[in-house]
CSV table of C-alpha atoms in Angstrom, one decimal:
chain,number,residue,atom,x,y,z
A,7,MET,CA,24.5,9.5,24.3
A,8,VAL,CA,21.8,7.0,25.1
A,9,GLY,CA,19.3,9.0,23.2
A,10,GLU,CA,21.4,9.3,20.2
A,11,ASN,CA,22.2,5.7,20.1
A,12,GLU,CA,18.5,4.8,20.4
A,13,MET,CA,17.8,7.1,17.5
A,14,ASN,CA,20.5,5.4,15.3
A,15,GLU,CA,19.2,2.1,16.3
A,16,LYS,CA,15.7,2.9,15.4
A,17,PHE,CA,16.9,4.5,12.1
A,18,VAL,CA,18.7,1.3,11.0
A,19,ILE,CA,15.6,-1.0,12.0
A,20,LEU,CA,13.2,1.2,10.0
A,21,VAL,CA,15.5,1.3,7.0
A,22,LEU,CA,15.9,-2.5,7.2
A,23,THR,CA,12.1,-2.8,7.5
A,24,GLY,CA,11.8,-0.5,4.4
A,25,LEU,CA,14.0,-2.8,2.4
A,26,LEU,CA,12.1,-5.9,3.4
A,27,ALA,CA,8.7,-4.2,2.5
A,28,ALA,CA,10.2,-3.3,-0.8
A,29,ALA,CA,11.3,-7.0,-1.2
A,30,ALA,CA,7.8,-8.1,-0.3
A,31,ALA,CA,6.5,-5.8,-3.0
A,32,ILE,CA,8.8,-6.9,-5.7
A,33,ALA,CA,8.1,-10.5,-4.8
A,34,GLY,CA,4.4,-9.6,-5.1
A,35,ILE,CA,4.9,-8.2,-8.5
A,36,HIS,CA,6.4,-11.4,-9.7
A,37,TYR,CA,4.5,-13.9,-7.9
A,38,GLU,CA,2.3,-15.0,-10.7
A,39,GLU,CA,5.4,-15.2,-13.0
A,40,PHE,CA,7.0,-17.4,-10.3
A,41,ARG,CA,4.0,-19.7,-10.2
A,42,ALA,CA,4.0,-19.9,-14.0
A,43,ALA,CA,7.6,-20.5,-14.3
A,44,LYS,CA,7.6,-23.2,-11.6
A,45,LYS,CA,4.8,-24.8,-13.4
A,46,ASN,CA,6.6,-24.8,-16.8
A,47,GLU,CA,10.0,-25.3,-15.1
A,48,ALA,CA,11.3,-22.3,-16.6
A,49,ALA,CA,13.8,-19.6,-15.5
A,50,ILE,CA,12.8,-16.0,-14.7
A,51,HIS,CA,14.8,-13.0,-14.4
A,52,LEU,CA,13.6,-10.3,-12.2
A,53,PHE,CA,14.7,-7.3,-14.2
A,54,LYS,CA,15.8,-8.9,-17.6
A,55,ASP,CA,12.4,-10.0,-18.6
A,56,ASN,CA,10.6,-6.8,-17.7
A,57,THR,CA,9.8,-3.8,-19.8
A,58,VAL,CA,11.4,-0.5,-19.0
A,59,TRP,CA,8.6,0.9,-16.9
A,60,GLU,CA,8.3,-2.2,-14.9
A,61,ASN,CA,12.0,-2.0,-14.1
A,62,VAL,CA,11.7,1.6,-13.3
A,63,TYR,CA,8.5,1.0,-11.1
A,64,GLN,CA,10.4,-1.7,-9.1
A,65,ILE,CA,13.4,0.4,-8.4
A,66,PHE,CA,11.1,3.4,-7.6
A,67,SER,CA,9.3,1.3,-5.1
A,68,ILE,CA,12.5,0.4,-3.2
A,69,LEU,CA,13.5,4.2,-3.1
A,70,LEU,CA,10.0,5.0,-1.9
A,71,LEU,CA,9.9,2.6,1.0
A,72,ILE,CA,13.3,3.6,2.1
A,73,LEU,CA,12.3,7.2,2.0
A,74,MET,CA,9.2,6.3,4.2
A,75,ALA,CA,11.5,4.6,6.7
A,76,VAL,CA,13.7,7.7,6.8
A,77,VAL,CA,10.8,10.0,7.2
A,78,PHE,CA,9.3,8.0,10.1
A,79,ALA,CA,12.8,7.7,11.8
A,80,VAL,CA,13.5,11.5,11.6
A,81,GLN,CA,10.1,13.2,11.4
A,82,TYR,CA,7.7,11.0,13.2
A,83,ASP,CA,10.0,9.2,15.7
A,84,GLN,CA,7.1,9.1,18.4
A,85,TYR,CA,5.4,6.2,16.6
A,86,THR,CA,6.0,2.8,17.5
A,87,TYR,CA,7.6,0.1,15.4
A,88,ILE,CA,4.3,-1.8,15.0
A,89,TYR,CA,2.6,1.4,13.8
A,90,VAL,CA,5.2,2.1,11.2
A,91,TRP,CA,5.4,-1.5,10.2
A,92,LYS,CA,1.6,-1.6,9.3
A,93,ARG,CA,2.1,1.7,7.2
A,94,MET,CA,5.0,0.1,5.3
A,95,LEU,CA,3.2,-3.2,4.8
A,96,ILE,CA,0.0,-1.5,3.5
A,97,THR,CA,2.3,0.6,1.1
A,98,ALA,CA,4.0,-2.4,-0.1
A,99,GLY,CA,0.8,-4.2,-0.7
A,100,LEU,CA,-0.6,-1.1,-2.6
A,101,MET,CA,2.5,-1.1,-4.8
A,102,THR,CA,1.8,-4.6,-5.9
A,103,ALA,CA,-1.8,-4.0,-6.4
A,104,ALA,CA,-1.1,-0.9,-8.4
A,105,PHE,CA,1.3,-2.7,-10.6
A,106,TYR,CA,-1.3,-5.4,-11.6
A,107,ASP,CA,-4.2,-2.9,-11.9
A,108,LYS,CA,-2.3,-0.6,-14.2
A,109,LYS,CA,-1.0,-3.5,-16.3
A,110,GLU,CA,-4.1,-5.8,-16.4
A,111,LEU,CA,-7.0,-3.8,-14.7
A,112,ARG,CA,-7.4,-6.4,-11.9
A,113,ILE,CA,-6.3,-6.9,-8.4
A,114,PRO,CA,-5.1,-10.4,-7.7
A,115,ASN,CA,-6.6,-12.2,-4.6
A,116,PHE,CA,-3.2,-13.2,-3.4
A,117,VAL,CA,-2.3,-9.6,-2.7
A,118,ILE,CA,-5.3,-9.2,-0.3
A,119,VAL,CA,-4.6,-12.6,1.3
A,120,ALA,CA,-1.0,-11.6,2.0
A,121,LEU,CA,-2.0,-8.3,3.6
A,122,LEU,CA,-4.7,-9.9,5.8
A,123,ALA,CA,-2.2,-12.5,6.9
A,124,CYS,CA,0.3,-9.9,7.8
A,125,ARG,CA,-2.2,-7.9,9.8
A,126,VAL,CA,-3.1,-11.1,11.8
A,127,LEU,CA,0.6,-11.8,12.4
A,128,LEU,CA,1.1,-8.3,13.9
A,129,LEU,CA,-1.8,-8.8,16.4
A,130,PRO,CA,0.3,-10.9,19.0
A,131,ALA,CA,2.8,-8.2,19.1
A,132,GLU,CA,0.1,-5.5,19.6
A,133,PHE,CA,-1.3,-7.4,22.6
A,134,LEU,CA,2.2,-7.9,24.0
A,135,PHE,CA,3.7,-4.4,23.6
A,136,GLN,CA,0.5,-2.0,23.1
A,137,ARG,CA,-2.0,-3.4,25.7
A,138,GLN,CA,-3.1,0.1,26.5
A,139,MET,CA,-3.8,1.1,23.0
A,140,ILE,CA,-5.0,-2.3,21.5
A,141,VAL,CA,-8.7,-1.7,22.2
A,142,SER,CA,-8.9,1.6,20.6
A,143,THR,CA,-6.6,0.8,17.7
A,144,LEU,CA,-8.5,-2.3,16.9
A,145,LEU,CA,-11.9,-0.5,17.2
A,146,SER,CA,-10.7,2.2,14.8
A,147,GLU,CA,-9.4,-0.3,12.3
A,148,VAL,CA,-12.6,-2.3,12.3
A,149,ILE,CA,-14.9,0.7,12.1
A,150,ALA,CA,-12.7,2.0,9.2
A,151,ALA,CA,-12.9,-1.4,7.4
A,152,GLY,CA,-16.7,-1.4,7.9
A,153,ALA,CA,-17.1,2.1,6.7
A,154,MET,CA,-15.1,1.3,3.6
A,155,GLY,CA,-17.4,-1.8,3.1
A,156,VAL,CA,-20.4,0.4,3.3
A,157,LEU,CA,-19.1,3.2,1.0
A,158,CYS,CA,-18.0,0.8,-1.5
A,159,LEU,CA,-21.3,-0.9,-1.4
A,160,LEU,CA,-23.1,2.3,-2.0
A,161,CYS,CA,-20.8,3.2,-4.9
A,162,VAL,CA,-21.6,-0.3,-6.6
A,163,ILE,CA,-25.4,0.3,-6.1
A,164,ILE,CA,-25.4,3.9,-7.2
A,165,MET,CA,-22.8,3.9,-9.9
A,166,LYS,CA,-22.8,0.3,-11.4
A,167,GLY,CA,-19.5,-0.7,-12.8
A,168,SER,CA,-17.7,2.2,-10.9
A,169,MET,CA,-15.7,-0.3,-8.7
A,170,GLY,CA,-14.4,-3.7,-9.1
A,171,MET,CA,-14.4,-6.3,-6.3
A,172,GLY,CA,-10.6,-6.0,-6.1
A,173,ASP,CA,-11.0,-2.3,-5.4
A,174,VAL,CA,-13.5,-3.0,-2.6
A,175,LYS,CA,-11.4,-5.7,-0.9
A,176,LEU,CA,-8.3,-3.6,-1.0
A,177,LEU,CA,-10.1,-0.6,0.6
A,178,ILE,CA,-11.5,-2.8,3.3
A,179,THR,CA,-8.0,-4.2,3.9
A,180,MET,CA,-6.6,-0.7,4.0
A,181,GLY,CA,-9.0,0.2,6.8
A,182,LEU,CA,-7.6,-2.6,9.0
A,183,PHE,CA,-4.1,-1.3,8.7
A,184,GLU,CA,-4.7,2.5,8.8
A,185,GLY,CA,-7.7,3.0,11.1
A,186,LEU,CA,-10.2,5.9,10.8
A,187,THR,CA,-7.8,8.7,10.6
A,188,GLY,CA,-5.5,7.1,8.0
A,189,ILE,CA,-8.0,5.7,5.8
A,190,PHE,CA,-10.0,8.8,5.2
A,191,SER,CA,-6.8,11.0,4.9
A,192,ALA,CA,-5.6,8.5,2.1
A,193,ILE,CA,-9.0,8.3,0.3
A,194,PHE,CA,-9.2,12.1,0.3
A,195,MET,CA,-5.8,12.4,-1.2
A,196,SER,CA,-6.4,9.6,-3.7
A,197,MET,CA,-9.6,11.1,-4.9
A,198,ILE,CA,-7.9,14.5,-5.6
A,199,LEU,CA,-5.3,12.7,-7.7
A,200,ILE,CA,-7.9,10.6,-9.7
A,201,PHE,CA,-10.1,13.8,-10.3
A,202,PHE,CA,-7.1,15.7,-11.8
A,203,ALA,CA,-5.9,12.7,-13.8
A,204,ALA,CA,-9.4,12.1,-15.0
A,205,VAL,CA,-9.8,15.8,-16.2
A,206,PHE,CA,-6.3,15.8,-17.8
A,207,LEU,CA,-7.1,12.5,-19.7
A,208,LEU,CA,-10.5,13.7,-20.8
A,209,ILE,CA,-9.0,17.2,-22.1
A,210,THR,CA,-6.2,15.4,-24.0
A,211,LYS,CA,-8.8,12.8,-25.3
A,212,LYS,CA,-6.6,10.0,-24.2
A,213,LYS,CA,-9.5,8.6,-22.3
A,214,GLY,CA,-13.4,8.8,-23.0
A,215,ARG,CA,-16.1,9.2,-20.3
A,216,LYS,CA,-16.9,5.5,-20.4
A,217,ASP,CA,-13.2,4.4,-20.3
A,218,ALA,CA,-12.0,2.7,-17.1
A,219,LEU,CA,-9.3,4.0,-14.9
A,220,PRO,CA,-7.3,1.7,-12.7
A,221,PHE,CA,-8.1,2.7,-9.1
A,222,ALA,CA,-5.2,1.0,-7.2
A,223,PRO,CA,-2.4,3.3,-8.6
A,224,PHE,CA,-4.1,6.4,-7.2
A,225,LEU,CA,-4.6,4.6,-3.9
A,226,PHE,CA,-1.1,3.8,-3.7
A,227,VAL,CA,0.1,7.3,-4.5
A,228,GLY,CA,-2.6,9.1,-2.4
A,229,THR,CA,-1.8,6.8,0.6
A,230,TYR,CA,1.9,7.2,0.4
A,231,VAL,CA,1.6,11.1,0.2
A,232,SER,CA,-0.9,11.0,2.9
A,233,ILE,CA,1.4,9.0,5.2
A,234,LEU,CA,4.4,11.2,4.4
A,235,LEU,CA,2.4,14.4,5.0
A,236,THR,CA,0.5,13.4,8.1
A,237,GLY,CA,2.3,10.2,9.6
A,238,ASN,CA,-1.2,8.5,9.5
């Protein structure tokens, strides 16, 4: 009975966390609109002023984060709350980044700043509740972030114009949340997705060889699928 009560409690906490992460993602999506509206003293309606795809994207984001919470509560119940929170936060951040990258081919700095602030805020909890794992966890995350920085630098040098600085900062930030195992799994899945998408767009002549593709949407989907399939 105690074990069942603990499972039910964890399920509720994780679902609520998923809802909070979804709320954060939607707030991020509308952050620049809020700032513009506040500056112009105008009203803003979260769903009324959006296009159909923007509304669908927001609803889809909520459902995806709730699904992630359910999967962690049922399938990957061995992981700690902090571990799951980090995966949900980076997913919410990627949702916001993907939205702007798809719409405007840019990733706003506030997305990176917000993610880094969240990562710093989780550190005290890790020191208090995960002391035995803190050194290996932080080492893995710092190495992952550094590896992403080096990899991005090589891409920028070898293939000029292949990546924007927003993509570089996002990948480094992902490393700080996911560590070595998680980041490489996410990148691998994302590259598979972008390869098939690029081939499809070239075949259908919707894009040319020199046309830019937003990278963040593929990072979002690849990371999400990777987390669901592996728990990392």
